[in-house]
Short mmCIF file of C-alpha atoms and ligand atoms in Angstrom, two decimals:
data_model
loop_
_atom_site.label_atom_id
_atom_site.label_comp_id
_atom_site.label_asym_id
_atom_site.label_seq_id
_atom_site.Cartn_x
_atom_site.Cartn_y
_atom_site.Cartn_z
CA MET W 19 112.22 122.13 90.71
CA ASP W 20 115.22 120.27 92.21
CA LYS W 21 116.73 117.93 89.54
CA HIS W 22 116.66 114.86 91.75
CA PHE W 23 113.05 115.47 92.77
CA GLN W 24 112.18 116.02 89.10
CA SER W 25 113.56 112.63 87.99
CA LEU W 26 111.89 110.90 90.98
CA SER W 27 108.55 112.34 90.07
CA GLN W 28 109.04 111.59 86.33
CA ASP W 29 109.87 107.95 87.11
CA LEU W 30 106.84 107.61 89.36
CA SER W 31 104.40 109.38 87.08
CA SER W 32 105.56 107.14 84.21
CA LEU W 33 103.92 104.26 86.14
CA ALA W 34 100.47 105.89 86.26
CA GLY W 35 97.77 103.69 84.78
CA LYS W 36 100.18 100.79 84.18
CA ASN W 37 99.98 97.17 85.33
CA PHE W 38 102.53 95.62 87.67
CA LEU W 39 102.47 91.97 86.65
CA SER W 40 106.16 91.17 86.83
CA CYS W 41 109.38 92.69 88.12
CA ALA W 42 110.35 92.88 84.45
CA ASP W 43 107.65 95.56 84.02
CA ILE W 44 109.73 98.22 85.78
CA ASN W 45 113.13 99.70 84.96
CA PHE W 46 116.01 100.74 87.19
CA GLY W 47 114.85 104.36 87.54
CA GLN W 48 111.28 103.35 88.37
CA VAL W 49 112.35 100.81 91.02
CA THR W 50 114.81 103.14 92.71
CA SER W 51 112.18 105.90 92.75
CA LEU W 52 109.58 103.52 94.18
CA LEU W 53 112.03 102.50 96.92
CA GLN W 54 112.72 106.14 97.68
CA LEU W 55 109.02 106.99 97.93
CA SER W 56 108.55 103.91 100.15
CA SER W 57 111.20 105.24 102.56
CA GLN W 58 109.50 108.62 102.59
CA PHE W 59 106.19 106.98 103.51
CA LYS W 60 107.92 104.88 106.16
CA LYS W 61 109.45 107.97 107.77
CA ASN W 62 106.18 109.92 107.50
CA LEU W 63 107.86 112.47 105.23
CA ARG W 64 105.26 112.28 102.49
CA ARG W 65 101.46 112.30 102.35
CA ILE W 66 99.49 111.44 99.24
CA ASP W 67 95.71 111.44 99.13
CA LEU W 68 94.10 109.24 96.50
CA GLY W 69 90.60 110.38 97.43
CA ASN W 70 88.01 107.69 97.43
CA ARG W 71 89.76 105.34 95.02
CA VAL W 72 89.08 101.64 95.43
CA LEU W 73 91.40 98.65 95.02
CA GLY W 74 89.68 95.29 94.45
CA LEU W 75 91.51 92.37 96.07
CA VAL W 76 90.75 89.27 93.99
CA PHE W 77 92.47 86.53 95.97
CA SER W 78 92.10 82.81 95.22
CA LYS W 79 94.81 81.82 97.70
CA ALA W 80 95.29 82.51 101.41
CA SER W 81 97.16 85.65 102.47
CA THR W 82 98.01 87.55 105.63
CA ARG W 83 100.74 90.03 104.68
CA THR W 84 99.72 90.87 101.13
CA ARG W 85 96.03 91.30 101.92
CA VAL W 86 96.52 93.36 105.09
CA SER W 87 99.37 95.48 103.73
CA PHE W 88 97.29 96.39 100.66
CA GLN W 89 94.33 97.25 102.90
CA VAL W 90 96.39 99.42 105.25
CA ALA W 91 98.32 101.03 102.36
CA MET W 92 95.06 102.11 100.70
CA ALA W 93 93.70 103.38 104.04
CA ARG W 94 96.85 105.48 104.52
CA LEU W 95 96.32 106.91 101.04
CA GLY W 96 92.79 107.95 102.01
CA ALA W 97 91.43 105.21 99.76
CA GLN W 98 89.69 101.87 100.17
CA THR W 99 89.79 98.17 99.30
CA ILE W 100 87.12 95.59 98.56
CA ASP W 101 87.92 92.01 99.47
CA LEU W 102 86.82 89.68 96.67
CA ASN W 103 87.39 85.98 96.19
CA SER W 104 85.86 83.22 94.16
CA GLN W 105 83.54 82.12 97.00
CA LEU W 106 82.09 85.61 97.27
CA THR W 107 81.72 86.26 93.56
CA GLN W 108 80.34 84.55 90.47
CA LEU W 109 83.90 83.54 89.58
CA GLY W 110 83.31 80.49 91.77
CA ARG W 111 80.31 79.57 89.60
CA GLY W 112 82.27 79.79 86.39
CA GLU W 113 81.87 83.40 85.24
CA PRO W 114 84.87 83.90 82.94
CA ILE W 115 87.73 86.21 83.89
CA LYS W 116 87.18 88.25 80.75
CA ASP W 117 83.68 89.22 81.94
CA THR W 118 84.62 89.60 85.61
CA ALA W 119 87.59 91.83 84.73
CA ARG W 120 85.47 94.13 82.57
CA VAL W 121 82.80 94.45 85.25
CA LEU W 122 85.23 95.01 88.13
CA SER W 123 87.00 97.68 86.04
CA ARG W 124 83.75 99.65 86.02
CA TYR W 125 83.68 99.74 89.86
CA CYS W 126 87.30 99.60 90.99
CA ASP W 127 90.26 101.86 90.21
CA ALA W 128 92.80 99.00 90.37
CA LEU W 129 92.77 95.23 90.91
CA ALA W 130 95.25 93.12 92.89
CA ILE W 131 95.11 89.50 91.79
CA ARG W 132 96.44 86.50 93.75
CA THR W 133 95.98 83.30 91.83
CA PHE W 134 97.57 80.05 90.64
CA GLY W 135 98.38 80.10 86.93
CA ASN W 136 100.10 83.23 85.65
CA GLU W 137 97.89 83.03 82.54
CA GLU W 138 94.89 83.95 84.74
CA LEU W 139 96.69 87.12 85.80
CA LEU W 140 97.44 87.93 82.15
CA GLU W 141 93.78 87.38 81.29
CA TYR W 142 92.76 89.94 83.95
CA ALA W 143 95.34 92.36 82.56
CA LYS W 144 94.06 91.81 79.02
CA TRP W 145 90.43 92.58 79.83
CA SER W 146 90.76 95.09 82.65
CA SER W 147 90.77 98.80 81.87
CA VAL W 148 92.32 99.69 85.26
CA PRO W 149 95.83 98.81 86.58
CA VAL W 150 96.29 95.16 87.54
CA VAL W 151 98.82 94.21 90.23
CA ASN W 152 100.28 90.74 90.66
CA ALA W 153 99.66 89.85 94.32
CA LEU W 154 101.33 86.42 93.69
CA THR W 155 100.99 83.76 91.05
CA ASP W 156 102.84 80.48 90.64
CA ILE W 157 105.45 82.34 88.54
CA GLU W 158 106.12 85.59 90.41
CA HIS W 159 105.60 87.62 93.57
CA PRO W 160 106.80 91.07 92.47
CA CYS W 161 105.33 93.07 95.39
CA GLN W 162 107.34 90.87 97.75
CA ALA W 163 110.56 91.63 95.88
CA LEU W 164 110.01 95.41 96.20
CA ALA W 165 109.84 95.02 99.99
CA ASP W 166 112.85 92.69 99.99
CA PHE W 167 115.11 95.15 98.19
CA LEU W 168 113.93 98.04 100.37
CA THR W 169 114.96 95.97 103.42
CA ILE W 170 118.36 95.22 101.87
CA GLN W 171 118.88 98.87 100.92
CA GLU W 172 118.05 99.99 104.46
CA GLU W 173 120.75 97.66 105.78
CA PHE W 174 123.55 98.28 103.29
CA GLU W 175 122.56 101.73 101.91
CA THR W 176 123.55 100.70 98.41
CA LEU W 177 122.35 97.70 96.41
CA GLN W 178 124.74 97.56 93.47
CA GLY W 179 127.46 94.95 93.84
CA LEU W 180 125.83 93.10 96.76
CA SER W 181 125.28 89.34 96.59
CA LEU W 182 121.99 87.70 97.51
CA SER W 183 121.98 83.92 97.98
CA TYR W 184 118.64 82.16 97.72
CA ILE W 185 118.55 78.62 99.15
CA GLY W 186 115.69 76.23 98.37
CA ASP W 187 112.87 76.06 95.88
CA GLY W 188 113.26 78.00 92.61
CA ASN W 189 109.68 79.30 93.01
CA ASN W 190 107.65 82.48 92.45
CA VAL W 191 109.57 84.38 95.16
CA ALA W 192 112.93 83.28 93.71
CA ASN W 193 111.86 84.31 90.20
CA SER W 194 110.95 87.84 91.30
CA LEU W 195 114.19 88.19 93.27
CA ILE W 196 116.18 87.11 90.22
CA LEU W 197 114.48 89.69 88.00
CA LEU W 198 114.47 92.65 90.37
CA GLY W 199 117.95 91.88 91.72
CA SER W 200 119.33 91.80 88.19
CA ILE W 201 117.69 95.12 87.32
CA LEU W 202 119.17 96.65 90.49
CA GLY W 203 122.70 95.31 89.96
CA VAL W 204 122.61 92.71 92.76
CA ASN W 205 124.39 89.38 92.11
CA ILE W 206 122.00 86.47 92.58
CA ARG W 207 123.37 83.10 93.70
CA LEU W 208 120.85 80.27 93.94
CA ALA W 209 121.16 76.80 95.40
CA CYS W 210 118.27 74.51 94.47
CA PRO W 211 117.98 70.71 94.40
CA LYS W 212 117.99 69.18 90.92
CA GLY W 213 114.59 69.62 89.30
CA PHE W 214 113.67 72.61 91.50
CA GLU W 215 115.68 75.29 89.71
CA PRO W 216 114.00 78.63 88.87
CA ASN W 217 111.99 79.16 85.71
CA HIS W 218 114.39 79.03 82.75
CA SER W 219 112.78 81.85 80.77
CA VAL W 220 112.74 84.10 83.85
CA VAL W 221 116.50 83.56 84.26
CA GLU W 222 117.11 84.25 80.55
CA ASN W 223 115.04 87.44 80.73
CA ALA W 224 116.81 88.55 83.92
CA ARG W 225 120.17 88.14 82.19
CA ILE W 226 118.93 90.45 79.42
CA LEU W 227 117.62 93.03 81.92
CA ALA W 228 120.68 92.80 84.20
CA SER W 229 122.90 95.75 84.98
CA SER W 230 126.11 95.02 83.08
CA ASN W 231 128.08 93.97 86.15
CA SER W 232 125.54 91.76 87.93
CA ARG W 233 125.48 87.96 87.62
CA ILE W 234 123.06 85.10 88.17
CA GLU W 235 124.67 81.83 89.28
CA ILE W 236 122.94 78.54 90.02
CA PHE W 237 124.64 76.03 92.36
CA SER W 238 123.65 72.63 93.64
CA ASP W 239 125.61 73.05 96.89
CA PRO W 240 124.11 75.60 99.33
CA TYR W 241 127.50 76.06 101.05
CA GLU W 242 128.99 77.21 97.77
CA ALA W 243 126.07 79.54 97.08
CA VAL W 244 126.21 81.40 100.42
CA LEU W 245 129.98 81.90 100.50
CA ASP W 246 130.72 85.54 101.57
CA SER W 247 127.23 86.60 100.51
CA ASN W 248 125.51 89.69 102.00
CA VAL W 249 121.91 88.45 102.03
CA ILE W 250 120.68 84.90 102.65
CA TYR W 251 117.09 84.27 101.61
CA THR W 252 114.82 81.25 101.77
CA ASP W 253 111.15 80.35 101.31
CA VAL W 254 108.94 77.31 101.89
CA TRP W 255 109.71 74.10 100.01
CA ALA W 256 106.06 73.49 99.07
CA SER W 257 104.19 76.58 97.93
CA MET W 258 100.43 77.07 97.97
CA GLY W 259 98.90 74.53 95.60
CA GLN W 260 101.78 72.04 96.11
CA GLU W 261 100.56 70.62 99.42
CA LYS W 262 100.28 67.11 97.96
CA GLU W 263 104.02 67.17 97.14
CA GLN W 264 104.98 68.09 100.71
CA LEU W 265 106.48 64.69 101.69
CA GLN W 266 108.29 64.19 98.42
CA ARG W 267 109.71 67.70 98.68
CA LEU W 268 110.89 67.16 102.27
CA GLU W 269 113.04 64.36 100.88
CA ALA W 270 114.25 66.28 97.81
CA PHE W 271 115.27 69.35 99.84
CA ARG W 272 117.24 67.49 102.50
CA GLY W 273 120.49 69.43 103.08
CA PHE W 274 118.98 72.75 101.97
CA THR W 275 117.85 73.96 105.42
CA LEU W 276 119.13 77.45 106.28
CA SER W 277 121.04 76.57 109.45
CA ILE W 278 123.56 78.42 111.63
CA ASP W 279 126.26 76.30 110.01
CA LEU W 280 125.29 77.57 106.58
CA LEU W 281 124.88 81.17 107.78
CA LYS W 282 128.44 81.11 109.17
CA LYS W 283 129.79 80.73 105.61
CA ALA W 284 128.17 84.00 104.54
CA ASP W 285 129.71 87.43 105.14
CA SER W 286 129.90 88.16 108.88
CA LYS W 287 127.44 91.09 108.42
CA ALA W 288 125.03 89.07 106.28
CA ILE W 289 121.29 89.40 106.91
CA VAL W 290 118.62 86.70 106.68
CA LEU W 291 115.34 87.22 104.86
CA HIS W 292 112.23 85.06 104.45
CA CYS W 293 109.01 86.24 102.80
CA LEU W 294 106.86 84.31 105.35
CA PRO W 295 104.97 82.23 106.26
CA ALA W 296 107.90 80.06 107.41
CA HIS W 297 108.11 76.38 108.24
CA ARG W 298 110.69 76.31 111.02
CA GLY W 299 112.73 73.13 111.00
CA GLU W 300 112.24 72.73 107.23
CA GLU W 301 113.67 75.52 105.07
CA ILE W 302 115.01 77.48 108.08
CA THR W 303 115.97 76.58 111.64
CA ASP W 304 114.33 78.40 114.53
CA GLN W 305 117.81 79.53 115.60
CA VAL W 306 118.45 81.34 112.30
CA PHE W 307 114.89 82.69 112.13
CA GLU W 308 115.27 84.29 115.58
CA SER W 309 118.96 85.22 115.20
CA LYS W 310 120.36 88.76 115.26
CA SER W 311 121.01 88.44 111.52
CA SER W 312 117.30 88.11 110.82
CA ARG W 313 115.51 91.12 109.29
CA ILE W 314 112.39 89.07 108.58
CA PHE W 315 109.92 91.31 110.43
CA ASP W 316 111.38 94.54 108.97
CA GLN W 317 110.92 92.84 105.61
CA ALA W 318 107.28 92.04 106.42
CA GLU W 319 106.69 95.65 107.54
CA ASN W 320 108.18 96.93 104.29
CA ARG W 321 105.40 95.23 102.33
CA LEU W 322 103.20 98.07 103.57
CA HIS W 323 105.50 100.93 102.61
CA THR W 324 106.45 99.59 99.18
CA GLN W 325 102.85 98.78 98.25
CA GLN W 326 101.75 102.24 99.40
CA ALA W 327 104.36 103.70 97.03
CA LEU W 328 103.36 101.36 94.21
CA LEU W 329 99.64 102.16 94.53
CA ALA W 330 100.30 105.90 94.74
CA ALA W 331 102.27 105.64 91.49
CA LEU W 332 99.92 103.33 89.57
CA LEU W 333 96.86 105.32 90.63
CA GLY W 334 98.48 108.54 89.44
CA GLY W 335 98.80 110.20 92.81
CA LEU W 336 102.17 111.83 91.94
N1 LIG R 1 104.74 86.95 101.97
C1 LIG R 1 103.44 86.92 101.65
O1 LIG R 1 103.03 87.23 100.53
O2 LIG R 1 102.63 86.54 102.66
P1 LIG R 1 101.06 86.24 102.56
O3 LIG R 1 100.92 84.96 101.80
O4 LIG R 1 100.63 86.12 104.00
O5 LIG R 1 100.40 87.37 101.85
N1 LIG R 2 106.24 80.55 97.60
C1 LIG R 2 105.18 80.80 98.54
C2 LIG R 2 105.15 82.25 98.90
C3 LIG R 2 104.09 82.64 99.87
C4 LIG R 2 104.08 84.09 100.17
C5 LIG R 2 103.85 80.35 97.96
O1 LIG R 2 103.61 80.63 96.77
O2 LIG R 2 103.08 79.73 98.67
#
């Protein structure tokens, strides 16, 4: 067997049966192999059939991209999904996660959980006997980060040594970018208003996991953070569950809008990413969103290809 193909398949088969709760759960070899398999799926160069396996989608928050990309990814793998949420199940009537997780594990081959507190995700992982995937919690959005780095790799071919500047709220999306970027050797430069910096322990952990030459820097001035950067990323200022803070956040984030003025300070070939949904006129102007630097819809498409690769690996299809 070709050496390169051998290490790709070793990396991917090492993920079989595992959870994907955090970007910190995967190492450099596993991420690069997942990105490679994602590209193969995207170019229709690879087919994997998971038979009639079933992924349970346990979502307590709204979702367009994550839900649909998981559904389509499983369909393309010859497998299926079941859409579950607390209104449809006994979870809404107080059945504990530890019972729900053990029951769902008897029916489903994997569970994708979208919820608020990260401790709920960990509780599913503790009691489930099948792989659990983090489909977004208040702490991380690791599936999003896989798609983000595939999009960046497609643009620049290599990831190591690039700089990604994240402007805005140090939220779940920022945390996953910090972790996965550090593992991949991408420098991460954040600009967040005071009090909205990313999770301290995530940053500490990312520094431990970082490739020796990659750095994480936190600025208070967005103009400083984007200087000569290759990728400019932003996300909403009030995440799901923070709707009541919307007005207060509008005030706190004044000056952090990703505008053409700000984009001009980045490298002339810089690309713009946003995980979506976007609030035009708040964290990003319509002009930047629709600009030729934007790769936002390629990024959204890549959710499908990266999740197809992830599911194929976790469900032991390789
Ligand atoms: N980016 C993302 O996760 O979008 P959804 O909330 O629509 O799934
Ligand atoms: N930070 C956002 C991401 C949505 C995909 C949220 O949690 O609402």
